[in-house]
Amino acid sequence: MRIRIAFNPVTQEFATLTPALDRSPEWISDISELFNAASSYGFYSAYFDANPEADKGAVEAAIAGLEQVKNAQIGIIALNDDLDVETVSEIFIRINSKGVPLSSADFAMSKIATYGDRGRNLRKLIDYFCNLTVAPHVFADIETNDTEFAQTTYLSAISWLKDDSEDLYDPEYTDVIRVAGLVGFHRGKASSIVSELSGRDPETRKVDEARIPIAYDRLESALLQIVRKYHYENFVMTIKSAGFLTPKMVGSRNALNFAYALYLRLREDPEMSEGERKRIVRRWFVLSMLTGRHSASFESTWEQDMRRIDTVGAAAYLKQLEEGELTDGFWDVRLPAALETTSTASPFFQTFLAAQAKSGARGFLSKAITVAAMHQQSGDIHHIVPKDYLQKNGFPDRGDYNQVANFALTETSINISISNMPPSEYMPKLSEQIANGTLTLGEITDADDLAANLRENAVPDNLPEVVAGHYPEFLAARRRLMAQAIREYYESL
C-alpha cells in the first residue's frame, strides 16, 4: 500500500493524506505528482483556481521550495560494525536533534522491520492495530490495499477492531513496544528489545545469531497477546470497573501500559483466578495513579517491578508496595495536601471522580443522575462556592476559587440555578424545596436524601453555613473528606 504525502502551500505543512485533506482545496493531495510532472505550471494554475484568495507570491515560493526536495542531498552516516546496540540506539535518537527527536521506540520499529517478510508484517501488525483502535473504518482499506499483509494471520487477529468503538485505551506504537517488551522479554527499555532482536546475550553482551529467531518468536507471541480481543476488552473492562471511564480521567499512559502488561503476565499463571487477576490489576493501576509510580525513570521501575513479581508473586509484592507507600500518613497528610491544586487533570482529583463513579455516587445535588452518567454524557464541573461570589468577596485569584476541593460534578441545570449564590443562600432554598415539594433547585425533596448526596460528594455537613469568611476552612475540610473517600474506594477494589 503506497502512502501518499500531502502538502499545504499556505501553511507549508506535510501530512499523510487522509480523506479530509484530499477534499480540502488548500492541500496538494500527492506531492509525487508534482515531482513527476513535466512542468509545475499546471499545479500553480489549478491551485489558484481552487484557492482564489491565496497569496500567490507565498504559494509560488512554497511550491518552488517543495520542488527542490527531490534534488536535496541525503546524508549518510557510516557506523563501525563493532558498535553495541545501545550506542547505535543513542546515535539514532540524537541524529535529528534539530527536528522532532527520534525515540528508542522508532529504532525498535525499524529493527523489527529488518527481519524479512516476517519482520515487516510484525511492524505492520503494530501500526495497523494502533490505527484501528482510533479509526476502525480503515480496516477495509488495509484489507484491500495491503494484499501481502491480508494474506497473513495477523490481519484476522485484529479484524475485530473494525467494529470497535472503545477509546479508553488507544495505544500508540510506542505503547505497544513497551508492553511487548515487558510481556515478551521482561524488559522496560525499547533499546533492550532491540538488543534482544539483534541476538545480543544480556549476560555475555555478545551477539549470537541463533538467538534472533527465538527473540522474534517471543515478540510475535507478545504482540498476539496484546492485540487479542479477549485480552484487550477484559483489560479495558477491568480499568473501567475501577471507575476510570474516559480517556481524560487517565493522565498517565504509562500506568495503563504497565497495567496491561501486568494483566497479560498474570494470565500466564494458570492457577490464578480471573477475579484475583483483575483485583491485582485494578489496585496496581490506582496505586500507580496516586503515587506516580510509573513517571520519571519508569523504565527502570518497570523492570524492577517485574523482577519482584517473578520473585515473590504479584499479590505479595503489591501488598509490600501498599504497606510502604499507602500508609496512614499518605491518606491523612500527603493526599489532602496533594488535593490542594487547581488542576482538574490532577490524578488525585480524577481518582476521586473514579471513586464516585465506581460507588454510583450522584452528581452534586442531583436526585438520580450519577457521576458516571455525566462522565459519559454531559455534566458541569461546578464551583460549590461560586467563582463570581468568591471574586467579589476577598478571593479574586484563580488559585483560590479554582481549587479542586471547590469542584463537584453536577447537572448543567443545577449549575445554572445556583448561579453566583453562596451555599448560605442556595442551601436554604433546598430546605424550602424539601418542606413544600416545589422543585426550584434540582429534584431532591427528602432531607435524608440530601444528606446522603452531600456524603457521596464528600461535602462537609456545614455547607449551609459556608460564606466567604469560612471558605479556607471549607476547602481544608473537604480535602480531608475527599482523601477519606479515595481511601475507602481503594480498599474496596
mmCIF file of C-alpha atoms in Angstrom, residues 305-493:
data_model
loop_
_atom_site.group_PDB
_atom_site.id
_atom_site.type_symbol
_atom_site.label_atom_id
_atom_site.label_comp_id
_atom_site.label_asym_id
_atom_site.label_seq_id
_atom_site.Cartn_x
_atom_site.Cartn_y
_atom_site.Cartn_z
ATOM 1 C CA ASP A 305 8.681 -4.413 39.466
ATOM 2 C CA MET A 306 8.610 -7.322 37.025
ATOM 3 C CA ARG A 307 11.608 -8.935 38.740
ATOM 4 C CA ARG A 308 9.962 -8.620 42.150
ATOM 5 C CA ILE A 309 6.686 -10.003 40.813
ATOM 6 C CA ASP A 310 8.577 -13.007 39.435
ATOM 7 C CA THR A 311 10.363 -13.488 42.754
ATOM 8 C CA VAL A 312 7.637 -13.073 45.383
ATOM 9 C CA GLY A 313 4.428 -13.086 43.341
ATOM 10 C CA ALA A 314 2.180 -10.209 42.250
ATOM 11 C CA ALA A 315 -0.152 -10.246 45.265
ATOM 12 C CA ALA A 316 2.661 -10.327 47.821
ATOM 13 C CA TYR A 317 4.648 -7.609 46.062
ATOM 14 C CA LEU A 318 1.582 -5.401 45.701
ATOM 15 C CA LYS A 319 0.980 -5.756 49.443
ATOM 16 C CA GLN A 320 4.574 -4.680 50.103
ATOM 17 C CA LEU A 321 4.087 -1.569 47.992
ATOM 18 C CA GLU A 322 0.809 -0.730 49.699
ATOM 19 C CA GLU A 323 2.326 -1.102 53.156
ATOM 20 C CA GLY A 324 5.308 1.031 52.165
ATOM 21 C CA GLU A 325 3.551 3.784 50.238
ATOM 22 C CA LEU A 326 -0.136 3.904 51.203
ATOM 23 C CA THR A 327 0.435 4.493 54.887
ATOM 24 C CA ASP A 328 -1.807 6.412 57.294
ATOM 25 C CA GLY A 329 0.499 9.355 56.667
ATOM 26 C CA PHE A 330 -0.244 9.166 52.948
ATOM 27 C CA TRP A 331 -4.021 9.078 53.412
ATOM 28 C CA ASP A 332 -4.199 11.617 56.255
ATOM 29 C CA VAL A 333 -1.491 14.109 55.275
ATOM 30 C CA ARG A 334 0.056 13.659 51.822
ATOM 31 C CA LEU A 335 -3.138 13.037 49.865
ATOM 32 C CA PRO A 336 -5.093 16.008 51.323
ATOM 33 C CA ALA A 337 -2.033 18.174 50.570
ATOM 34 C CA ALA A 338 -1.907 16.810 47.006
ATOM 35 C CA LEU A 339 -5.544 17.799 46.564
ATOM 36 C CA GLU A 340 -4.558 21.428 47.122
ATOM 37 C CA THR A 341 -4.409 22.117 43.394
ATOM 38 C CA THR A 342 -6.318 23.911 40.658
ATOM 39 C CA SER A 343 -5.729 21.209 38.049
ATOM 40 C CA THR A 344 -8.787 19.141 37.197
ATOM 41 C CA ALA A 345 -6.378 16.823 35.353
ATOM 42 C CA SER A 346 -4.685 16.038 38.666
ATOM 43 C CA PRO A 347 -4.533 12.238 39.139
ATOM 44 C CA PHE A 348 -5.754 12.745 42.694
ATOM 45 C CA PHE A 349 -8.885 14.617 41.617
ATOM 46 C CA GLN A 350 -9.518 12.192 38.759
ATOM 47 C CA THR A 351 -9.141 9.286 41.191
ATOM 48 C CA PHE A 352 -11.737 10.944 43.423
ATOM 49 C CA LEU A 353 -14.091 11.156 40.445
ATOM 50 C CA ALA A 354 -13.332 7.499 39.659
ATOM 51 C CA ALA A 355 -14.204 6.636 43.254
ATOM 52 C CA GLN A 356 -17.528 8.402 42.814
ATOM 53 C CA ALA A 357 -18.192 6.634 39.514
ATOM 54 C CA LYS A 358 -17.441 3.222 41.000
ATOM 55 C CA SER A 359 -19.649 3.774 44.056
ATOM 56 C CA GLY A 360 -22.583 5.001 41.961
ATOM 57 C CA ALA A 361 -22.452 8.461 43.531
ATOM 58 C CA ARG A 362 -24.833 11.039 42.161
ATOM 59 C CA GLY A 363 -23.858 14.460 40.915
ATOM 60 C CA PHE A 364 -23.833 17.309 43.412
ATOM 61 C CA LEU A 365 -27.459 17.972 44.453
ATOM 62 C CA SER A 366 -28.774 15.505 41.843
ATOM 63 C CA LYS A 367 -31.506 13.060 42.802
ATOM 64 C CA ALA A 368 -30.885 10.439 40.121
ATOM 65 C CA ILE A 369 -28.181 11.500 37.644
ATOM 66 C CA THR A 370 -24.902 9.779 38.532
ATOM 67 C CA VAL A 371 -21.327 10.983 38.204
ATOM 68 C CA ALA A 372 -20.677 8.033 35.880
ATOM 69 C CA ALA A 373 -23.524 9.074 33.575
ATOM 70 C CA MET A 374 -22.285 12.660 33.458
ATOM 71 C CA HIS A 375 -18.763 11.492 32.593
ATOM 72 C CA GLN A 376 -20.113 9.594 29.628
ATOM 73 C CA GLN A 377 -22.654 12.188 28.510
ATOM 74 C CA SER A 378 -22.501 15.743 29.788
ATOM 75 C CA GLY A 379 -22.070 17.414 33.127
ATOM 76 C CA ASP A 380 -20.524 20.562 34.553
ATOM 77 C CA ILE A 381 -17.595 20.950 36.874
ATOM 78 C CA HIS A 382 -19.356 23.236 39.331
ATOM 79 C CA HIS A 383 -17.890 25.599 41.922
ATOM 80 C CA ILE A 384 -19.563 24.612 45.182
ATOM 81 C CA VAL A 385 -18.819 28.119 46.418
ATOM 82 C CA PRO A 386 -19.410 30.073 43.176
ATOM 83 C CA LYS A 387 -16.486 31.770 41.458
ATOM 84 C CA ASP A 388 -18.229 35.116 40.953
ATOM 85 C CA TYR A 389 -19.216 35.242 44.617
ATOM 86 C CA LEU A 390 -15.657 34.488 45.757
ATOM 87 C CA GLN A 391 -14.118 37.027 43.371
ATOM 88 C CA LYS A 392 -16.331 39.749 44.857
ATOM 89 C CA ASN A 393 -15.702 38.700 48.447
ATOM 90 C CA GLY A 394 -11.973 38.561 49.013
ATOM 91 C CA PHE A 395 -10.790 35.722 46.754
ATOM 92 C CA PRO A 396 -10.041 37.296 43.355
ATOM 93 C CA ASP A 397 -7.233 34.941 42.354
ATOM 94 C CA ARG A 398 -7.798 31.922 40.148
ATOM 95 C CA GLY A 399 -5.650 29.864 42.503
ATOM 96 C CA ASP A 400 -8.200 30.495 45.248
ATOM 97 C CA TYR A 401 -11.577 29.935 43.629
ATOM 98 C CA ASN A 402 -10.490 27.164 41.224
ATOM 99 C CA GLN A 403 -9.297 24.739 43.882
ATOM 100 C CA VAL A 404 -10.384 21.173 43.073
ATOM 101 C CA ALA A 405 -11.766 20.960 46.602
ATOM 102 C CA ASN A 406 -14.263 23.591 45.431
ATOM 103 C CA PHE A 407 -15.294 21.479 42.433
ATOM 104 C CA ALA A 408 -18.099 18.951 42.048
ATOM 105 C CA LEU A 409 -19.637 17.345 39.008
ATOM 106 C CA THR A 410 -23.255 18.404 38.629
ATOM 107 C CA GLU A 411 -26.060 18.799 36.125
ATOM 108 C CA THR A 412 -25.974 21.909 33.963
ATOM 109 C CA SER A 413 -29.463 22.912 35.090
ATOM 110 C CA ILE A 414 -28.437 22.817 38.745
ATOM 111 C CA ASN A 415 -25.314 24.826 37.987
ATOM 112 C CA ILE A 416 -27.455 27.471 36.262
ATOM 113 C CA SER A 417 -29.967 27.565 39.115
ATOM 114 C CA ILE A 418 -27.233 28.162 41.702
ATOM 115 C CA SER A 419 -25.669 30.921 39.601
ATOM 116 C CA ASN A 420 -23.498 33.069 41.922
ATOM 117 C CA MET A 421 -25.335 32.352 45.179
ATOM 118 C CA PRO A 422 -23.147 31.223 48.097
ATOM 119 C CA PRO A 423 -24.084 27.979 49.883
ATOM 120 C CA SER A 424 -25.599 30.033 52.689
ATOM 121 C CA GLU A 425 -28.226 31.189 50.159
ATOM 122 C CA TYR A 426 -28.829 28.198 47.872
ATOM 123 C CA MET A 427 -28.899 25.540 50.581
ATOM 124 C CA PRO A 428 -31.873 27.216 52.378
ATOM 125 C CA LYS A 429 -33.699 27.114 49.038
ATOM 126 C CA LEU A 430 -33.213 23.349 49.063
ATOM 127 C CA SER A 431 -34.613 23.221 52.587
ATOM 128 C CA GLU A 432 -37.700 25.093 51.346
ATOM 129 C CA GLN A 433 -37.963 22.671 48.428
ATOM 130 C CA ILE A 434 -37.892 19.736 50.843
ATOM 131 C CA ALA A 435 -40.539 21.388 53.022
ATOM 132 C CA ASN A 436 -43.029 22.311 50.289
ATOM 133 C CA GLY A 437 -42.177 19.881 47.478
ATOM 134 C CA THR A 438 -41.904 22.639 44.861
ATOM 135 C CA LEU A 439 -38.865 21.975 42.689
ATOM 136 C CA THR A 440 -36.643 25.033 42.231
ATOM 137 C CA LEU A 441 -33.130 23.565 42.525
ATOM 138 C CA GLY A 442 -32.696 20.024 41.265
ATOM 139 C CA GLU A 443 -35.130 17.291 42.294
ATOM 140 C CA ILE A 444 -34.222 16.337 45.871
ATOM 141 C CA THR A 445 -37.250 16.526 48.179
ATOM 142 C CA ASP A 446 -36.068 14.498 51.171
ATOM 143 C CA ALA A 447 -33.712 15.650 53.947
ATOM 144 C CA ASP A 448 -32.087 12.237 54.365
ATOM 145 C CA ASP A 449 -31.544 12.043 50.608
ATOM 146 C CA LEU A 450 -29.881 15.469 50.647
ATOM 147 C CA ALA A 451 -27.571 14.407 53.485
ATOM 148 C CA ALA A 452 -26.694 11.263 51.531
ATOM 149 C CA ASN A 453 -25.955 13.324 48.436
ATOM 150 C CA LEU A 454 -23.541 15.544 50.345
ATOM 151 C CA ARG A 455 -21.747 12.436 51.667
ATOM 152 C CA GLU A 456 -21.500 10.995 48.149
ATOM 153 C CA ASN A 457 -19.791 14.213 47.062
ATOM 154 C CA ALA A 458 -17.529 14.436 50.140
ATOM 155 C CA VAL A 459 -19.070 17.791 51.070
ATOM 156 C CA PRO A 460 -18.922 18.892 54.742
ATOM 157 C CA ASP A 461 -22.209 18.822 56.669
ATOM 158 C CA ASN A 462 -21.906 22.524 57.482
ATOM 159 C CA LEU A 463 -22.237 23.562 53.825
ATOM 160 C CA PRO A 464 -25.423 25.631 54.550
ATOM 161 C CA GLU A 465 -23.314 27.851 56.819
ATOM 162 C CA VAL A 466 -20.449 28.448 54.376
ATOM 163 C CA VAL A 467 -19.787 32.050 53.349
ATOM 164 C CA ALA A 468 -16.608 33.683 52.031
ATOM 165 C CA GLY A 469 -15.140 34.018 55.514
ATOM 166 C CA HIS A 470 -15.372 30.246 56.010
ATOM 167 C CA TYR A 471 -14.002 29.346 52.586
ATOM 168 C CA PRO A 472 -10.418 28.299 53.580
ATOM 169 C CA GLU A 473 -11.775 26.076 56.369
ATOM 170 C CA PHE A 474 -14.326 24.604 53.945
ATOM 171 C CA LEU A 475 -11.566 23.685 51.486
ATOM 172 C CA ALA A 476 -9.446 22.038 54.178
ATOM 173 C CA ALA A 477 -12.399 20.026 55.465
ATOM 174 C CA ARG A 478 -13.421 18.892 52.009
ATOM 175 C CA ARG A 479 -9.888 17.786 51.113
ATOM 176 C CA ARG A 480 -9.886 15.535 54.156
ATOM 177 C CA LEU A 481 -13.260 14.089 53.168
ATOM 178 C CA MET A 482 -12.131 13.562 49.560
ATOM 179 C CA ALA A 483 -8.981 11.781 50.744
ATOM 180 C CA GLN A 484 -11.055 9.576 53.041
ATOM 181 C CA ALA A 485 -13.412 8.747 50.175
ATOM 182 C CA ILE A 486 -10.434 7.764 47.980
ATOM 183 C CA ARG A 487 -9.072 5.568 50.760
ATOM 184 C CA GLU A 488 -12.370 3.748 51.218
ATOM 185 C CA TYR A 489 -12.594 3.333 47.454
ATOM 186 C CA TYR A 490 -9.090 1.888 47.183
ATOM 187 C CA GLU A 491 -9.691 -0.551 49.997
ATOM 188 C CA SER A 492 -12.845 -1.756 48.239
ATOM 189 C CA LEU A 493 -11.093 -2.547 44.976
#
